[in-house]
PDB file of C-alpha atoms in Angstrom:
ATOM      1  CA  UNK V  22       0.000   0.000   0.000  1.00 89.00           C
ATOM      2  CA  UNK V  23       1.195   3.508  -0.746  1.00 94.00           C
ATOM      3  CA  UNK V  24       0.007   6.676   0.990  1.00 95.00           C
ATOM      4  CA  UNK V  25       0.868  10.270   0.159  1.00 91.00           C
ATOM      5  CA  UNK V  26       0.868  12.984   2.808  1.00 87.00           C
ATOM      6  CA  UNK V  27       0.457  16.590   1.746  1.00 78.00           C
ATOM      7  CA  UNK V  28       0.871  19.334   4.298  1.00 67.00           C
ATOM      8  CA  UNK V  29      -1.174  22.491   4.000  1.00 56.00           C
ATOM      9  CA  UNK V  30       1.152  25.266   2.853  1.00 50.00           C
ATOM     10  CA  UNK V  31      -0.548  28.084   4.774  1.00 45.00           C
ATOM     11  CA  UNK V  32      -2.143  26.859   7.974  1.00 46.00           C
ATOM     12  CA  UNK V  33      -2.146  28.139  11.548  1.00 47.00           C
ATOM     13  CA  UNK V  34      -2.502  24.627  12.904  1.00 55.00           C
ATOM     14  CA  UNK V  35      -1.054  21.290  11.908  1.00 68.00           C
ATOM     15  CA  UNK V  36      -3.212  19.822   9.158  1.00 78.00           C
ATOM     16  CA  UNK V  37      -2.375  17.052   6.739  1.00 82.00           C
ATOM     17  CA  UNK V  38      -4.310  15.171   4.098  1.00 89.00           C
ATOM     18  CA  UNK V  39      -3.379  11.562   3.362  1.00 93.00           C
ATOM     19  CA  UNK V  40      -4.171  10.102  -0.066  1.00 94.00           C
ATOM     20  CA  UNK V  41      -4.093   6.545  -1.395  1.00 94.00           C
ATOM     21  CA  UNK V  42      -2.613   5.394  -4.733  1.00 92.00           C
ATOM     22  CA  UNK V  43      -5.714   6.541  -6.645  1.00 94.00           C
ATOM     23  CA  UNK V  44      -5.598  10.068  -5.216  1.00 92.00           C
ATOM     24  CA  UNK V  45      -8.600   9.557  -2.928  1.00 95.00           C
ATOM     25  CA  UNK V  46      -8.427  11.077   0.550  1.00 94.00           C
ATOM     26  CA  UNK V  47      -7.834   8.213   2.967  1.00 95.00           C
ATOM     27  CA  UNK V  48      -7.201  10.137   6.195  1.00 95.00           C
ATOM     28  CA  UNK V  49      -7.194  13.666   7.548  1.00 93.00           C
ATOM     29  CA  UNK V  50      -4.790  14.612  10.312  1.00 92.00           C
ATOM     30  CA  UNK V  51      -5.553  17.579  12.494  1.00 88.00           C
ATOM     31  CA  UNK V  52      -3.558  19.192  15.274  1.00 84.00           C
ATOM     32  CA  UNK V  53      -4.610  21.516  18.056  1.00 69.00           C
ATOM     33  CA  UNK V  54      -3.862  25.193  17.492  1.00 58.00           C
ATOM     34  CA  UNK V  55      -2.731  26.122  21.006  1.00 54.00           C
ATOM     35  CA  UNK V  56      -1.474  23.140  22.960  1.00 58.00           C
ATOM     36  CA  UNK V  57       1.504  22.212  25.040  1.00 64.00           C
ATOM     37  CA  UNK V  58       3.343  19.808  22.778  1.00 72.00           C
ATOM     38  CA  UNK V  59       2.063  18.226  19.609  1.00 80.00           C
ATOM     39  CA  UNK V  60      -1.334  16.514  19.679  1.00 91.00           C
ATOM     40  CA  UNK V  61      -2.528  15.071  16.388  1.00 92.00           C
ATOM     41  CA  UNK V  62      -5.739  13.205  15.628  1.00 94.00           C
ATOM     42  CA  UNK V  63      -6.083  10.913  12.601  1.00 95.00           C
ATOM     43  CA  UNK V  64      -9.580  10.788  11.102  1.00 96.00           C
ATOM     44  CA  UNK V  65     -10.775   8.214   8.571  1.00 95.00           C
ATOM     45  CA  UNK V  66     -12.872   9.012   5.466  1.00 93.00           C
ATOM     46  CA  UNK V  67     -16.043   9.141   7.547  1.00 95.00           C
ATOM     47  CA  UNK V  68     -14.494  11.616   9.989  1.00 94.00           C
ATOM     48  CA  UNK V  69     -14.129   9.058  12.795  1.00 96.00           C
ATOM     49  CA  UNK V  70     -10.994   9.302  14.951  1.00 96.00           C
ATOM     50  CA  UNK V  71      -8.807   6.233  14.343  1.00 96.00           C
ATOM     51  CA  UNK V  72      -5.567   7.365  15.943  1.00 95.00           C
ATOM     52  CA  UNK V  73      -3.920   9.909  18.171  1.00 95.00           C
ATOM     53  CA  UNK V  74      -0.318  11.056  18.536  1.00 94.00           C
ATOM     54  CA  UNK V  75       0.790  12.908  21.674  1.00 92.00           C
ATOM     55  CA  UNK V  76       4.152  14.395  22.487  1.00 89.00           C
ATOM     56  CA  UNK V  77       5.536  13.661  25.937  1.00 82.00           C
ATOM     57  CA  UNK V  78       6.333  17.055  27.386  1.00 73.00           C
ATOM     58  CA  UNK V  79       9.698  17.973  28.846  1.00 67.00           C
ATOM     59  CA  UNK V  80      11.502  14.910  27.567  1.00 63.00           C
ATOM     60  CA  UNK V  81      14.861  14.890  25.900  1.00 69.00           C
ATOM     61  CA  UNK V  82      15.265  13.303  23.519  1.00 71.00           C
ATOM     62  CA  UNK V  83      11.772  13.575  22.061  1.00 75.00           C
ATOM     63  CA  UNK V  84       9.156  10.938  22.928  1.00 88.00           C
ATOM     64  CA  UNK V  85       5.712  10.445  21.439  1.00 92.00           C
ATOM     65  CA  UNK V  86       2.808   8.170  22.319  1.00 94.00           C
ATOM     66  CA  UNK V  87       0.856   6.604  19.453  1.00 95.00           C
ATOM     67  CA  UNK V  88      -2.630   5.330  20.184  1.00 95.00           C
ATOM     68  CA  UNK V  89      -4.000   3.658  17.055  1.00 94.00           C
ATOM     69  CA  UNK V  90      -7.382   1.968  16.725  1.00 90.00           C
ATOM     70  CA  UNK V  91      -7.219  -1.721  17.590  1.00 82.00           C
ATOM     71  CA  UNK V  92      -3.617  -1.660  18.826  1.00 84.00           C
ATOM     72  CA  UNK V  93      -1.980  -1.150  22.216  1.00 86.00           C
ATOM     73  CA  UNK V  94      -0.405   2.241  22.844  1.00 90.00           C
ATOM     74  CA  UNK V  95       3.113   2.488  21.448  1.00 94.00           C
ATOM     75  CA  UNK V  96       5.968   4.791  22.435  1.00 94.00           C
ATOM     76  CA  UNK V  97       8.252   6.360  19.842  1.00 95.00           C
ATOM     77  CA  UNK V  98      11.650   7.274  21.279  1.00 92.00           C
ATOM     78  CA  UNK V  99      14.294   9.335  19.523  1.00 90.00           C
ATOM     79  CA  UNK V 100      17.892   8.231  20.098  1.00 89.00           C
ATOM     80  CA  UNK V 101      20.473  10.961  19.576  1.00 80.00           C
ATOM     81  CA  UNK V 102      23.974   9.712  18.884  1.00 76.00           C
ATOM     82  CA  UNK V 103      27.148  11.362  17.699  1.00 72.00           C
ATOM     83  CA  UNK V 104      26.912  10.059  14.140  1.00 74.00           C
ATOM     84  CA  UNK V 105      23.209   9.647  13.383  1.00 75.00           C
ATOM     85  CA  UNK V 106      19.747   9.814  14.861  1.00 79.00           C
ATOM     86  CA  UNK V 107      17.434   6.852  15.004  1.00 91.00           C
ATOM     87  CA  UNK V 108      14.101   6.011  16.581  1.00 94.00           C
ATOM     88  CA  UNK V 109      12.591   2.998  18.291  1.00 95.00           C
ATOM     89  CA  UNK V 110       8.885   2.240  18.403  1.00 96.00           C
ATOM     90  CA  UNK V 111       8.224   0.087  21.472  1.00 94.00           C
ATOM     91  CA  UNK V 112       5.554  -2.547  20.826  1.00 93.00           C
ATOM     92  CA  UNK V 113       4.528  -5.684  22.755  1.00 89.00           C
ATOM     93  CA  UNK V 114       5.157  -7.918  19.706  1.00 88.00           C
ATOM     94  CA  UNK V 115       8.634  -6.480  19.083  1.00 92.00           C
ATOM     95  CA  UNK V 116      10.189  -3.079  18.552  1.00 96.00           C
ATOM     96  CA  UNK V 117      10.463  -1.257  15.255  1.00 97.00           C
ATOM     97  CA  UNK V 118      13.783   0.319  14.357  1.00 97.00           C
ATOM     98  CA  UNK V 119      13.552   3.509  12.322  1.00 97.00           C
ATOM     99  CA  UNK V 120      16.765   4.597  10.575  1.00 95.00           C
ATOM    100  CA  UNK V 121      17.736   6.810   7.664  1.00 93.00           C
ATOM    101  CA  UNK V 122      18.062  10.445   6.699  1.00 90.00           C
ATOM    102  CA  UNK V 123      15.385  12.214   8.746  1.00 87.00           C
ATOM    103  CA  UNK V 124      16.437  15.690   7.650  1.00 82.00           C
ATOM    104  CA  UNK V 125      15.574  14.801   4.047  1.00 83.00           C
ATOM    105  CA  UNK V 126      12.667  12.495   4.985  1.00 85.00           C
ATOM    106  CA  UNK V 127      14.255   9.338   3.579  1.00 92.00           C
ATOM    107  CA  UNK V 128      14.024   6.508   6.118  1.00 95.00           C
ATOM    108  CA  UNK V 129      12.838   2.954   6.760  1.00 97.00           C
ATOM    109  CA  UNK V 130      10.948   1.231   9.545  1.00 97.00           C
ATOM    110  CA  UNK V 131      11.981  -2.358  10.219  1.00 97.00           C
ATOM    111  CA  UNK V 132      11.019  -5.052  12.698  1.00 96.00           C
ATOM    112  CA  UNK V 133      13.474  -7.912  13.267  1.00 94.00           C
ATOM    113  CA  UNK V 134      15.273  -6.902  10.067  1.00 94.00           C
ATOM    114  CA  UNK V 135      12.128  -6.988   7.908  1.00 96.00           C
ATOM    115  CA  UNK V 136      10.840  -3.867   6.177  1.00 97.00           C
ATOM    116  CA  UNK V 137       7.629  -2.535   7.739  1.00 97.00           C
ATOM    117  CA  UNK V 138       7.450   0.777   5.855  1.00 97.00           C
ATOM    118  CA  UNK V 139       9.570   3.337   4.042  1.00 97.00           C
ATOM    119  CA  UNK V 140       9.235   7.109   3.730  1.00 96.00           C
ATOM    120  CA  UNK V 141      10.512   9.283   0.899  1.00 94.00           C
ATOM    121  CA  UNK V 142      10.042  12.952   0.199  1.00 88.00           C
ATOM    122  CA  UNK V 143       8.473  13.847  -3.121  1.00 78.00           C
ATOM    123  CA  UNK V 144      10.558  16.483  -4.845  1.00 70.00           C
ATOM    124  CA  UNK V 145       9.203  19.400  -6.839  1.00 59.00           C
ATOM    125  CA  UNK V 146       5.812  19.634  -5.157  1.00 54.00           C
ATOM    126  CA  UNK V 147       3.880  22.557  -3.674  1.00 56.00           C
ATOM    127  CA  UNK V 148       4.275  22.196   0.073  1.00 60.00           C
ATOM    128  CA  UNK V 149       5.864  19.210   1.746  1.00 73.00           C
ATOM    129  CA  UNK V 150       4.744  15.904   0.235  1.00 85.00           C
ATOM    130  CA  UNK V 151       5.854  12.512   1.535  1.00 89.00           C
ATOM    131  CA  UNK V 152       5.316   8.993   0.194  1.00 93.00           C
ATOM    132  CA  UNK V 153       4.751   6.166   2.676  1.00 96.00           C
ATOM    133  CA  UNK V 154       5.155   2.618   1.320  1.00 97.00           C
ATOM    134  CA  UNK V 155       3.685  -0.115   3.541  1.00 97.00           C
ATOM    135  CA  UNK V 156       4.065  -3.724   2.302  1.00 97.00           C
ATOM    136  CA  UNK V 157       1.605  -5.135   4.881  1.00 95.00           C
ATOM    137  CA  UNK V 158      -1.671  -3.160   5.237  1.00 93.00           C
ATOM    138  CA  UNK V 159      -2.022  -4.159   8.923  1.00 93.00           C
ATOM    139  CA  UNK V 160       0.833  -1.720   9.698  1.00 95.00           C
ATOM    140  CA  UNK V 161      -0.774   1.244   7.900  1.00 95.00           C
ATOM    141  CA  UNK V 162      -2.008   3.323  10.844  1.00 95.00           C
ATOM    142  CA  UNK V 163       1.030   2.714  13.017  1.00 95.00           C
ATOM    143  CA  UNK V 164       3.480   3.517  10.196  1.00 96.00           C
ATOM    144  CA  UNK V 165       1.485   6.658   9.417  1.00 95.00           C
ATOM    145  CA  UNK V 166       1.641   7.639  13.087  1.00 94.00           C
ATOM    146  CA  UNK V 167       5.419   7.161  13.163  1.00 95.00           C
ATOM    147  CA  UNK V 168       5.825   9.304  10.044  1.00 94.00           C
ATOM    148  CA  UNK V 169       3.671  12.064  11.543  1.00 92.00           C
ATOM    149  CA  UNK V 170       5.519  12.042  14.880  1.00 91.00           C
ATOM    150  CA  UNK V 171       8.907  12.221  13.149  1.00 91.00           C
ATOM    151  CA  UNK V 172       7.581  15.102  11.041  1.00 87.00           C
ATOM    152  CA  UNK V 173       6.707  16.909  14.295  1.00 86.00           C
ATOM    153  CA  UNK V 174      10.229  16.363  15.660  1.00 83.00           C
ATOM    154  CA  UNK V 175      11.756  17.708  12.438  1.00 81.00           C
ATOM    155  CA  UNK V 176       9.393  20.716  12.418  1.00 75.00           C
ATOM    156  CA  UNK V 177      10.444  21.552  15.984  1.00 66.00           C
ATOM    157  CA  UNK V 178      14.119  21.278  15.012  1.00 64.00           C
ATOM    158  CA  UNK V 179      13.563  23.584  12.016  1.00 57.00           C
ATOM    159  CA  UNK V 180      11.701  26.106  14.168  1.00 58.00           C
ATOM    160  CA  UNK V 181      14.477  26.092  16.770  1.00 51.00           C
ATOM    161  CA  UNK V 182      17.099  26.618  14.069  1.00 51.00           C
ATOM    162  CA  UNK V 183      15.263  29.564  12.488  1.00 50.00           C
ATOM    163  CA  UNK V 184      14.385  31.346  15.747  1.00 46.00           C
ATOM    164  CA  UNK V 185      17.901  31.414  17.158  1.00 46.00           C
ATOM    165  CA  UNK V 186      18.975  35.008  17.723  1.00 46.00           C
ATOM    166  CA  UNK V 187      22.504  36.312  17.621  1.00 45.00           C
ATOM    167  CA  UNK V 188      23.677  39.022  19.993  1.00 42.00           C
TER     168      UNK V 188
END
């Protein structure tokens, strides 16, 4: 399965539309305008909430909780190392390892060495557009949640870099 996420170019709150291979809207993701930390809700085509992503406040490195319909809550943990960043998604049936180039949105999610999903950034598009490839449809919501949480971490890093003042 392939999903495409398009971020709204001009929006005061976090809002994303997720499309399937045929271009049909599959999910809508909406964030709260004024909140402490990121809080995203994933809605299906009928407007029903099917997932929620919450940032754990005051944690370094960044941690997010993913609560997806029909699955136990998962925790996404960012690991900061000298040479590269990586993430772990803690799940009862085995952790996912997420590695790659997060700055350029090119990374893979694996579980026990097997590919769960991959993310690539679509070049030459209006606004940020990302492609999410998921070989097994049962991982769709969780992989989407991971991609959204990592996007939040990268947005925070970009904001911090652009708001630094020099004296």
